[in-house]
Amino acid sequence: VRPYAPIEIAVPVVAATLIAGVYLVAVIDRVVAALVAGRSVSWSSALLGPVRSAAFLLVQQRMVTERSDAPGWTLAPALFAGLAAVALALVPLDSGRVAADPATGFVVFSAAIAMVMIAVYLHGWSPNSPFALHGAYRYSAQALSFQIPFLLAMLATAIPAESLSIVDIVEAQESVWNVVRTPLGLPLYLVVGVGVSFWGPLNLPEGADLADGGSLEDSGVARLSWTVARYAMLVAVAAMGAAGFLGGWWGPWLPGAAWVIVKTLVLLVVLIASGHLLARVRIESFVVFAWVILIPLALFNVFLSGAFLL
Amino acid sequence: VVLSSVIGRLAAGADARVFAVAGSGASEAVRDLRLADGLRLVDTPRAADVLLVAGGIPPALAEPLARVHDALAHPRATVFWMPGVPPPDLVAALSAPTIVTDDDGIVPAVRRAHRELMTGERVSEPPVLPDEDAVPWRGVGPYGQGGSGMTGGTPYGRPMAELGADRDGLRLDVLPLSVGPFFPRFPSGLVLDLKMAGDVVVEAVARDNPFAEEARRPTPGLQPFLRALSQPVAIAELEVARARHHLRWLADALLAHQLGSLGVRVLRLATTLTPDDAEAVERLARTLTFTQVLRWSTGGVGRLSPDLLAGLGAGPVARASGLAEDARMDDASYGALGFEPIALVEGDTATRWRLRLAEAIQSLDLARRAGDLRTEQVGRVEGPRGTLEPGSSPTERLMAIVPRSIEGLEWGDAVAVLTSLDLSLDEAAAARVPAAARGVA
């Protein structure tokens, strides 16, 4: 029987971690944006800015469009944030400290990532607005393309552990981290992670060419909740990356939890920086890239990972 | 009550979210707002609390402007920036509009409007248009959904797709869609009536230039070139203005490719550019290489053949397709500086970017060497967008090829190509009005 944290502890811990993570994403995003723009970074504005923006969206009224799908519009951010919470709950914070460690943790995580497509599609479809719907379809196209390489990149981490449990996957990295054992894994995972949370170069569903696309019609609380959900997914992707490839809680000197946080932050900075330093890709060339290059590479990575076991 | 006042105070400290509508002569000023602290330009009116109406709004744009106004979420306020132009109809429809006439007043006025809205000192503006469906559909048709038959009518207020040939030779759904005139990735005033097959533009028709009768105020960046139409102007002035123009364009283009932060850096360089900054522009070109914008975003996209562009005087667009057309070649003063136009052959979007970067560096070099040299030729000037002649502008001539240059492309690529053409509808109108009527000294 695997350890589950009692629900009265697990739920608040996961929720608090997500909220703290979302806030950190907003802060890091501001700092990176200011650095790239050559603006001076004022700490008070970087730290208070996200809170002020959230307050602005709380004051702003929520507008609805003609014949919109009200339940869908309201539920989409909840579904998205819920999926992020499911994904994050699987990440061990330290040896033996994890909200949920099902024997099939890897499968649960992949399922959560796959369901993001439903949340994003629902969100784009609900406002009855052409560009929002357009964004929703774009996400479907990119999600269908990156989900196989995503699974394969993660699968390569399960092979050395000989288990689908995330705790076992981290446990197996005591001597060698997966980033060394299967060097292709982390870059593949990051490309796909950017795609899952449609960030930076793969922010096609809400791209500049669609004037915010899926969120074009969002205002007030609708915009706030969707933004929070999106940032939460980014946090979950970074945390899982730290567990799957950077050895989770393993590391000298510091306590395990500190290592998990540091590694998650490093990946978060990389993911966020990609949004300010890399141009938007073309959807057509990305789809081709995913099927023709990413999948073979990810397969090769799986073989590589298997070869270490022999 | 306490909580809502705390939230209001926090919200007042947030950046004002501004949806900006650039009328004639105001596109540069609006763009430069990206450098200002305390406000953020947003792409959709839903995200904004302040509507900024800048420059002259011709009657043809009055109704779209009212629509944008009503699309802002409450609480909302409108700030008009009207430097010597008559205010649009929208002013009359509002009870307490804020009107600013000097350049320095825009940012404080926008921030004040935002602060007052958030703390509740200012009342949100009511809608100016009646609350009715754009297309009547309620109660129409057999189920009251607005449709008729398989694909007829406008179910739930949205036009149905019709069948049309797609690029693979199939007959698939084609959706009519009009984009503009305030779509943030288009030049202000441009409306395209599109037929979309999924992500692909099957057909594009550009509507008439709404500024045709209106624009009497060219943007400040264009003024040296319009002056050069009627009198000799210092080459150093013209060439620095050209380099600045290209960098401002680059800032916009970066935004269209989701590199807005880098765009701010470029914009700051553009506003302070001097002839000695060639090295900074070269550094910039290296940064662009890192972002991959010239490779995976624009490489091979929207190739324009020289045949299509020959004789249009389309400046950088033509020169990126291998046509060495440049009015500066006919000017003896430029000849004395040993001027040779830069021409690249590929003709794709990335090449148009590269060409403008190379031209910006070349212009700074010319400006440094020109000293007091002035232009000799009048009546025909190479502007930053192409050859300017009295009554004729490059944008006007390029508009003819806009449909052909984006048809068959995916939407993202169509936006990339349109951005790379650097169109300006109010420049087109400003050039058409004779210099005397324009009040240019």
mmCIF file with all atom_site columns, C-alpha atoms in Angstrom, chain B residues 107-269:
data_model
loop_
_atom_site.group_PDB
_atom_site.id
_atom_site.type_symbol
_atom_site.label_atom_id
_atom_site.label_alt_id
_atom_site.label_comp_id
_atom_site.label_asym_id
_atom_site.label_entity_id
_atom_site.label_seq_id
_atom_site.pdbx_PDB_ins_code
_atom_site.Cartn_x
_atom_site.Cartn_y
_atom_site.Cartn_z
_atom_site.occupancy
_atom_site.B_iso_or_equiv
_atom_site.pdbx_formal_charge
_atom_site.auth_seq_id
_atom_site.auth_comp_id
_atom_site.auth_asym_id
_atom_site.auth_atom_id
_atom_site.pdbx_PDB_model_num
ATOM 1   C CA . VAL B 1 107 ? 0.205   59.548 -19.884 1.00 0.00 ? 107 VAL B CA 1
ATOM 2   C CA . PRO B 1 108 ? -0.911  61.558 -16.819 1.00 0.00 ? 108 PRO B CA 1
ATOM 3   C CA . ALA B 1 109 ? -4.467  61.781 -18.176 1.00 0.00 ? 109 ALA B CA 1
ATOM 4   C CA . VAL B 1 110 ? -4.639  58.030 -18.799 1.00 0.00 ? 110 VAL B CA 1
ATOM 5   C CA . ARG B 1 111 ? -3.242  57.220 -15.376 1.00 0.00 ? 111 ARG B CA 1
ATOM 6   C CA . ARG B 1 112 ? -5.596  59.640 -13.649 1.00 0.00 ? 112 ARG B CA 1
ATOM 7   C CA . ALA B 1 113 ? -8.596  58.152 -15.454 1.00 0.00 ? 113 ALA B CA 1
ATOM 8   C CA . HIS B 1 114 ? -7.506  54.661 -14.397 1.00 0.00 ? 114 HIS B CA 1
ATOM 9   C CA . ARG B 1 115 ? -6.943  55.676 -10.774 1.00 0.00 ? 115 ARG B CA 1
ATOM 10  C CA . GLU B 1 116 ? -10.269 57.436 -10.493 1.00 0.00 ? 116 GLU B CA 1
ATOM 11  C CA . LEU B 1 117 ? -12.115 54.508 -12.067 1.00 0.00 ? 117 LEU B CA 1
ATOM 12  C CA . MET B 1 118 ? -10.580 52.026 -9.658  1.00 0.00 ? 118 MET B CA 1
ATOM 13  C CA . THR B 1 119 ? -11.267 54.050 -6.543  1.00 0.00 ? 119 THR B CA 1
ATOM 14  C CA . GLY B 1 120 ? -14.795 54.798 -7.717  1.00 0.00 ? 120 GLY B CA 1
ATOM 15  C CA . GLU B 1 121 ? -14.308 58.572 -8.040  1.00 0.00 ? 121 GLU B CA 1
ATOM 16  C CA . ARG B 1 122 ? -15.188 58.375 -11.719 1.00 0.00 ? 122 ARG B CA 1
ATOM 17  C CA . VAL B 1 123 ? -18.357 56.764 -12.983 1.00 0.00 ? 123 VAL B CA 1
ATOM 18  C CA . SER B 1 124 ? -18.007 54.148 -15.692 1.00 0.00 ? 124 SER B CA 1
ATOM 19  C CA . GLU B 1 125 ? -19.146 55.312 -19.122 1.00 0.00 ? 125 GLU B CA 1
ATOM 20  C CA . PRO B 1 126 ? -22.465 53.856 -20.303 1.00 0.00 ? 126 PRO B CA 1
ATOM 21  C CA . PRO B 1 127 ? -22.648 52.309 -23.780 1.00 0.00 ? 127 PRO B CA 1
ATOM 22  C CA . VAL B 1 128 ? -23.134 54.722 -26.677 1.00 0.00 ? 128 VAL B CA 1
ATOM 23  C CA . LEU B 1 129 ? -24.758 52.257 -29.055 1.00 0.00 ? 129 LEU B CA 1
ATOM 24  C CA . PRO B 1 130 ? -28.111 50.564 -28.423 1.00 0.00 ? 130 PRO B CA 1
ATOM 25  C CA . ASP B 1 131 ? -27.771 47.061 -26.981 1.00 0.00 ? 131 ASP B CA 1
ATOM 26  C CA . GLU B 1 132 ? -28.899 45.062 -29.959 1.00 0.00 ? 132 GLU B CA 1
ATOM 27  C CA . ASP B 1 133 ? -27.577 42.088 -31.887 1.00 0.00 ? 133 ASP B CA 1
ATOM 28  C CA . ALA B 1 134 ? -25.227 42.906 -34.741 1.00 0.00 ? 134 ALA B CA 1
ATOM 29  C CA . VAL B 1 135 ? -27.241 40.609 -36.972 1.00 0.00 ? 135 VAL B CA 1
ATOM 30  C CA . PRO B 1 136 ? -30.873 39.933 -36.002 1.00 0.00 ? 136 PRO B CA 1
ATOM 31  C CA . TRP B 1 137 ? -31.323 36.222 -35.310 1.00 0.00 ? 137 TRP B CA 1
ATOM 32  C CA . ARG B 1 138 ? -33.522 35.709 -32.260 1.00 0.00 ? 138 ARG B CA 1
ATOM 33  C CA . GLY B 1 139 ? -36.818 34.069 -33.143 1.00 0.00 ? 139 GLY B CA 1
ATOM 34  C CA . VAL B 1 140 ? -35.896 33.742 -36.813 1.00 0.00 ? 140 VAL B CA 1
ATOM 35  C CA . GLY B 1 141 ? -36.060 30.367 -38.542 1.00 0.00 ? 141 GLY B CA 1
ATOM 36  C CA . PRO B 1 142 ? -37.755 27.093 -37.676 1.00 0.00 ? 142 PRO B CA 1
ATOM 37  C CA . TYR B 1 143 ? -36.168 26.777 -34.220 1.00 0.00 ? 143 TYR B CA 1
ATOM 38  C CA . GLY B 1 144 ? -35.751 30.466 -33.453 1.00 0.00 ? 144 GLY B CA 1
ATOM 39  C CA . GLN B 1 145 ? -31.976 30.100 -33.666 1.00 0.00 ? 145 GLN B CA 1
ATOM 40  C CA . GLY B 1 146 ? -31.605 32.392 -36.672 1.00 0.00 ? 146 GLY B CA 1
ATOM 41  C CA . GLY B 1 147 ? -30.733 29.697 -39.185 1.00 0.00 ? 147 GLY B CA 1
ATOM 42  C CA . SER B 1 148 ? -32.594 28.408 -42.191 1.00 0.00 ? 148 SER B CA 1
ATOM 43  C CA . GLY B 1 149 ? -32.004 25.128 -43.985 1.00 0.00 ? 149 GLY B CA 1
ATOM 44  C CA . MET B 1 150 ? -28.619 23.463 -43.755 1.00 0.00 ? 150 MET B CA 1
ATOM 45  C CA . THR B 1 151 ? -26.292 26.415 -43.994 1.00 0.00 ? 151 THR B CA 1
ATOM 46  C CA . GLY B 1 152 ? -28.525 29.465 -44.341 1.00 0.00 ? 152 GLY B CA 1
ATOM 47  C CA . GLY B 1 153 ? -29.169 32.396 -42.049 1.00 0.00 ? 153 GLY B CA 1
ATOM 48  C CA . THR B 1 154 ? -27.006 33.502 -39.153 1.00 0.00 ? 154 THR B CA 1
ATOM 49  C CA . PRO B 1 155 ? -27.529 31.005 -36.336 1.00 0.00 ? 155 PRO B CA 1
ATOM 50  C CA . TYR B 1 156 ? -26.914 32.598 -32.938 1.00 0.00 ? 156 TYR B CA 1
ATOM 51  C CA . GLY B 1 157 ? -25.752 35.752 -34.687 1.00 0.00 ? 157 GLY B CA 1
ATOM 52  C CA . ARG B 1 158 ? -22.752 34.225 -36.419 1.00 0.00 ? 158 ARG B CA 1
ATOM 53  C CA . PRO B 1 159 ? -22.562 33.687 -40.171 1.00 0.00 ? 159 PRO B CA 1
ATOM 54  C CA . MET B 1 160 ? -22.435 30.055 -41.242 1.00 0.00 ? 160 MET B CA 1
ATOM 55  C CA . ALA B 1 161 ? -19.563 28.636 -43.190 1.00 0.00 ? 161 ALA B CA 1
ATOM 56  C CA . GLU B 1 162 ? -20.189 28.072 -46.887 1.00 0.00 ? 162 GLU B CA 1
ATOM 57  C CA . LEU B 1 163 ? -18.540 25.537 -49.144 1.00 0.00 ? 163 LEU B CA 1
ATOM 58  C CA . GLY B 1 164 ? -15.463 26.563 -51.076 1.00 0.00 ? 164 GLY B CA 1
ATOM 59  C CA . ALA B 1 165 ? -12.420 25.008 -52.700 1.00 0.00 ? 165 ALA B CA 1
ATOM 60  C CA . ASP B 1 166 ? -9.441  24.630 -50.385 1.00 0.00 ? 166 ASP B CA 1
ATOM 61  C CA . ARG B 1 167 ? -5.746  24.448 -51.261 1.00 0.00 ? 167 ARG B CA 1
ATOM 62  C CA . ASP B 1 168 ? -5.786  20.652 -51.413 1.00 0.00 ? 168 ASP B CA 1
ATOM 63  C CA . GLY B 1 169 ? -8.491  20.674 -54.068 1.00 0.00 ? 169 GLY B CA 1
ATOM 64  C CA . LEU B 1 170 ? -11.294 19.693 -51.689 1.00 0.00 ? 170 LEU B CA 1
ATOM 65  C CA . ARG B 1 171 ? -14.548 21.524 -51.101 1.00 0.00 ? 171 ARG B CA 1
ATOM 66  C CA . LEU B 1 172 ? -14.635 22.472 -47.447 1.00 0.00 ? 172 LEU B CA 1
ATOM 67  C CA . ASP B 1 173 ? -16.261 25.007 -45.176 1.00 0.00 ? 173 ASP B CA 1
ATOM 68  C CA . VAL B 1 174 ? -15.258 28.601 -45.745 1.00 0.00 ? 174 VAL B CA 1
ATOM 69  C CA . LEU B 1 175 ? -16.042 31.172 -43.094 1.00 0.00 ? 175 LEU B CA 1
ATOM 70  C CA . PRO B 1 176 ? -16.551 34.867 -43.894 1.00 0.00 ? 176 PRO B CA 1
ATOM 71  C CA . LEU B 1 177 ? -14.783 37.132 -41.398 1.00 0.00 ? 177 LEU B CA 1
ATOM 72  C CA . SER B 1 178 ? -14.063 40.861 -41.377 1.00 0.00 ? 178 SER B CA 1
ATOM 73  C CA . VAL B 1 179 ? -10.986 42.019 -39.479 1.00 0.00 ? 179 VAL B CA 1
ATOM 74  C CA . GLY B 1 180 ? -10.310 45.674 -38.663 1.00 0.00 ? 180 GLY B CA 1
ATOM 75  C CA . PRO B 1 181 ? -10.264 48.661 -38.590 1.00 0.00 ? 181 PRO B CA 1
ATOM 76  C CA . PHE B 1 182 ? -8.694  48.659 -35.111 1.00 0.00 ? 182 PHE B CA 1
ATOM 77  C CA . PHE B 1 183 ? -7.209  45.164 -35.091 1.00 0.00 ? 183 PHE B CA 1
ATOM 78  C CA . PRO B 1 184 ? -3.941  45.741 -33.222 1.00 0.00 ? 184 PRO B CA 1
ATOM 79  C CA . ARG B 1 185 ? -1.767  43.834 -35.734 1.00 0.00 ? 185 ARG B CA 1
ATOM 80  C CA . PHE B 1 186 ? -3.089  45.747 -38.742 1.00 0.00 ? 186 PHE B CA 1
ATOM 81  C CA . PRO B 1 187 ? -2.245  49.288 -39.745 1.00 0.00 ? 187 PRO B CA 1
ATOM 82  C CA . SER B 1 188 ? -4.895  51.540 -38.249 1.00 0.00 ? 188 SER B CA 1
ATOM 83  C CA . GLY B 1 189 ? -7.972  51.804 -40.462 1.00 0.00 ? 189 GLY B CA 1
ATOM 84  C CA . LEU B 1 190 ? -7.356  48.675 -42.529 1.00 0.00 ? 190 LEU B CA 1
ATOM 85  C CA . VAL B 1 191 ? -10.385 46.401 -42.874 1.00 0.00 ? 191 VAL B CA 1
ATOM 86  C CA . LEU B 1 192 ? -10.008 43.075 -44.652 1.00 0.00 ? 192 LEU B CA 1
ATOM 87  C CA . ASP B 1 193 ? -13.064 41.077 -45.641 1.00 0.00 ? 193 ASP B CA 1
ATOM 88  C CA . LEU B 1 194 ? -11.739 37.549 -45.439 1.00 0.00 ? 194 LEU B CA 1
ATOM 89  C CA . LYS B 1 195 ? -12.870 34.097 -46.357 1.00 0.00 ? 195 LYS B CA 1
ATOM 90  C CA . MET B 1 196 ? -11.157 31.625 -44.055 1.00 0.00 ? 196 MET B CA 1
ATOM 91  C CA . ALA B 1 197 ? -10.914 27.870 -44.528 1.00 0.00 ? 197 ALA B CA 1
ATOM 92  C CA . GLY B 1 198 ? -9.843  26.889 -41.047 1.00 0.00 ? 198 GLY B CA 1
ATOM 93  C CA . ASP B 1 199 ? -6.531  28.628 -40.501 1.00 0.00 ? 199 ASP B CA 1
ATOM 94  C CA . VAL B 1 200 ? -6.057  29.497 -44.168 1.00 0.00 ? 200 VAL B CA 1
ATOM 95  C CA . VAL B 1 201 ? -6.985  32.767 -45.843 1.00 0.00 ? 201 VAL B CA 1
ATOM 96  C CA . VAL B 1 202 ? -8.733  31.781 -49.073 1.00 0.00 ? 202 VAL B CA 1
ATOM 97  C CA . GLU B 1 203 ? -9.785  35.219 -50.133 1.00 0.00 ? 203 GLU B CA 1
ATOM 98  C CA . ALA B 1 204 ? -9.047  38.738 -48.924 1.00 0.00 ? 204 ALA B CA 1
ATOM 99  C CA . VAL B 1 205 ? -10.625 41.998 -50.028 1.00 0.00 ? 205 VAL B CA 1
ATOM 100 C CA . ALA B 1 206 ? -9.409  45.309 -48.612 1.00 0.00 ? 206 ALA B CA 1
ATOM 101 C CA . ARG B 1 207 ? -12.012 47.989 -47.980 1.00 0.00 ? 207 ARG B CA 1
ATOM 102 C CA . ASP B 1 208 ? -11.474 51.618 -48.971 1.00 0.00 ? 208 ASP B CA 1
ATOM 103 C CA . ASN B 1 209 ? -9.019  53.716 -47.007 1.00 0.00 ? 209 ASN B CA 1
ATOM 104 C CA . PRO B 1 210 ? -11.113 55.432 -44.310 1.00 0.00 ? 210 PRO B CA 1
ATOM 105 C CA . PHE B 1 211 ? -8.552  58.216 -43.963 1.00 0.00 ? 211 PHE B CA 1
ATOM 106 C CA . ALA B 1 212 ? -8.880  59.167 -47.641 1.00 0.00 ? 212 ALA B CA 1
ATOM 107 C CA . GLU B 1 213 ? -10.653 62.454 -46.966 1.00 0.00 ? 213 GLU B CA 1
ATOM 108 C CA . GLU B 1 214 ? -9.311  63.077 -43.508 1.00 0.00 ? 214 GLU B CA 1
ATOM 109 C CA . ALA B 1 215 ? -5.594  62.836 -42.941 1.00 0.00 ? 215 ALA B CA 1
ATOM 110 C CA . ARG B 1 216 ? -3.949  66.213 -43.038 1.00 0.00 ? 216 ARG B CA 1
ATOM 111 C CA . ARG B 1 217 ? -1.437  65.434 -40.327 1.00 0.00 ? 217 ARG B CA 1
ATOM 112 C CA . PRO B 1 218 ? 1.405   63.148 -41.318 1.00 0.00 ? 218 PRO B CA 1
ATOM 113 C CA . THR B 1 219 ? 3.187   61.418 -38.423 1.00 0.00 ? 219 THR B CA 1
ATOM 114 C CA . PRO B 1 220 ? 6.234   63.352 -37.173 1.00 0.00 ? 220 PRO B CA 1
ATOM 115 C CA . GLY B 1 221 ? 8.582   60.661 -38.464 1.00 0.00 ? 221 GLY B CA 1
ATOM 116 C CA . LEU B 1 222 ? 7.348   61.171 -42.014 1.00 0.00 ? 222 LEU B CA 1
ATOM 117 C CA . GLN B 1 223 ? 7.481   64.965 -42.058 1.00 0.00 ? 223 GLN B CA 1
ATOM 118 C CA . PRO B 1 224 ? 11.127  65.334 -43.221 1.00 0.00 ? 224 PRO B CA 1
ATOM 119 C CA . PHE B 1 225 ? 10.334  63.192 -46.268 1.00 0.00 ? 225 PHE B CA 1
ATOM 120 C CA . LEU B 1 226 ? 7.205   65.144 -47.156 1.00 0.00 ? 226 LEU B CA 1
ATOM 121 C CA . ARG B 1 227 ? 9.196   68.364 -46.802 1.00 0.00 ? 227 ARG B CA 1
ATOM 122 C CA . ALA B 1 228 ? 11.830  66.975 -49.137 1.00 0.00 ? 228 ALA B CA 1
ATOM 123 C CA . LEU B 1 229 ? 9.151   66.713 -51.824 1.00 0.00 ? 229 LEU B CA 1
ATOM 124 C CA . SER B 1 230 ? 9.145   70.488 -52.206 1.00 0.00 ? 230 SER B CA 1
ATOM 125 C CA . GLN B 1 231 ? 12.532  71.696 -50.944 1.00 0.00 ? 231 GLN B CA 1
ATOM 126 C CA . PRO B 1 232 ? 16.079  70.474 -50.275 1.00 0.00 ? 232 PRO B CA 1
ATOM 127 C CA . VAL B 1 233 ? 16.443  68.822 -46.890 1.00 0.00 ? 233 VAL B CA 1
ATOM 128 C CA . ALA B 1 234 ? 19.633  67.792 -45.066 1.00 0.00 ? 234 ALA B CA 1
ATOM 129 C CA . ILE B 1 235 ? 20.500  64.200 -45.944 1.00 0.00 ? 235 ILE B CA 1
ATOM 130 C CA . ALA B 1 236 ? 21.597  63.575 -42.361 1.00 0.00 ? 236 ALA B CA 1
ATOM 131 C CA . GLU B 1 237 ? 18.116  64.455 -41.145 1.00 0.00 ? 237 GLU B CA 1
ATOM 132 C CA . LEU B 1 238 ? 16.415  62.239 -43.723 1.00 0.00 ? 238 LEU B CA 1
ATOM 133 C CA . GLU B 1 239 ? 18.636  59.251 -43.118 1.00 0.00 ? 239 GLU B CA 1
ATOM 134 C CA . VAL B 1 240 ? 18.343  59.355 -39.317 1.00 0.00 ? 240 VAL B CA 1
ATOM 135 C CA . ALA B 1 241 ? 14.562  59.613 -39.767 1.00 0.00 ? 241 ALA B CA 1
ATOM 136 C CA . ARG B 1 242 ? 14.687  56.569 -42.059 1.00 0.00 ? 242 ARG B CA 1
ATOM 137 C CA . ALA B 1 243 ? 16.717  54.508 -39.587 1.00 0.00 ? 243 ALA B CA 1
ATOM 138 C CA . ARG B 1 244 ? 14.351  55.523 -36.788 1.00 0.00 ? 244 ARG B CA 1
ATOM 139 C CA . HIS B 1 245 ? 11.378  54.555 -38.892 1.00 0.00 ? 245 HIS B CA 1
ATOM 140 C CA . HIS B 1 246 ? 12.802  51.104 -39.603 1.00 0.00 ? 246 HIS B CA 1
ATOM 141 C CA . LEU B 1 247 ? 13.508  50.513 -35.905 1.00 0.00 ? 247 LEU B CA 1
ATOM 142 C CA . ARG B 1 248 ? 10.006  51.631 -34.932 1.00 0.00 ? 248 ARG B CA 1
ATOM 143 C CA . TRP B 1 249 ? 8.660   49.231 -37.498 1.00 0.00 ? 249 TRP B CA 1
ATOM 144 C CA . LEU B 1 250 ? 10.882  46.525 -36.020 1.00 0.00 ? 250 LEU B CA 1
ATOM 145 C CA . ALA B 1 251 ? 9.468   47.197 -32.540 1.00 0.00 ? 251 ALA B CA 1
ATOM 146 C CA . ASP B 1 252 ? 5.953   46.600 -33.881 1.00 0.00 ? 252 ASP B CA 1
ATOM 147 C CA . ALA B 1 253 ? 6.970   43.576 -35.878 1.00 0.00 ? 253 ALA B CA 1
ATOM 148 C CA . LEU B 1 254 ? 8.627   42.014 -32.810 1.00 0.00 ? 254 LEU B CA 1
ATOM 149 C CA . LEU B 1 255 ? 5.388   42.474 -30.923 1.00 0.00 ? 255 LEU B CA 1
ATOM 150 C CA . ALA B 1 256 ? 3.523   40.630 -33.662 1.00 0.00 ? 256 ALA B CA 1
ATOM 151 C CA . HIS B 1 257 ? 5.912   37.715 -33.146 1.00 0.00 ? 257 HIS B CA 1
ATOM 152 C CA . GLN B 1 258 ? 5.439   37.767 -29.361 1.00 0.00 ? 258 GLN B CA 1
ATOM 153 C CA . LEU B 1 259 ? 8.716   39.467 -28.550 1.00 0.00 ? 259 LEU B CA 1
ATOM 154 C CA . GLY B 1 260 ? 7.136   42.577 -27.052 1.00 0.00 ? 260 GLY B CA 1
ATOM 155 C CA . SER B 1 261 ? 9.747   43.014 -24.315 1.00 0.00 ? 261 SER B CA 1
ATOM 156 C CA . LEU B 1 262 ? 12.532  43.066 -26.854 1.00 0.00 ? 262 LEU B CA 1
ATOM 157 C CA . GLY B 1 263 ? 10.352  45.412 -28.901 1.00 0.00 ? 263 GLY B CA 1
ATOM 158 C CA . VAL B 1 264 ? 10.389  47.914 -26.036 1.00 0.00 ? 264 VAL B CA 1
ATOM 159 C CA . ARG B 1 265 ? 14.189  47.844 -26.072 1.00 0.00 ? 265 ARG B CA 1
ATOM 160 C CA . VAL B 1 266 ? 14.193  48.474 -29.826 1.00 0.00 ? 266 VAL B CA 1
ATOM 161 C CA . LEU B 1 267 ? 11.652  51.264 -29.487 1.00 0.00 ? 267 LEU B CA 1
ATOM 162 C CA . ARG B 1 268 ? 13.801  53.038 -26.905 1.00 0.00 ? 268 ARG B CA 1
ATOM 163 C CA . LEU B 1 269 ? 16.759  52.823 -29.264 1.00 0.00 ? 269 LEU B CA 1
#
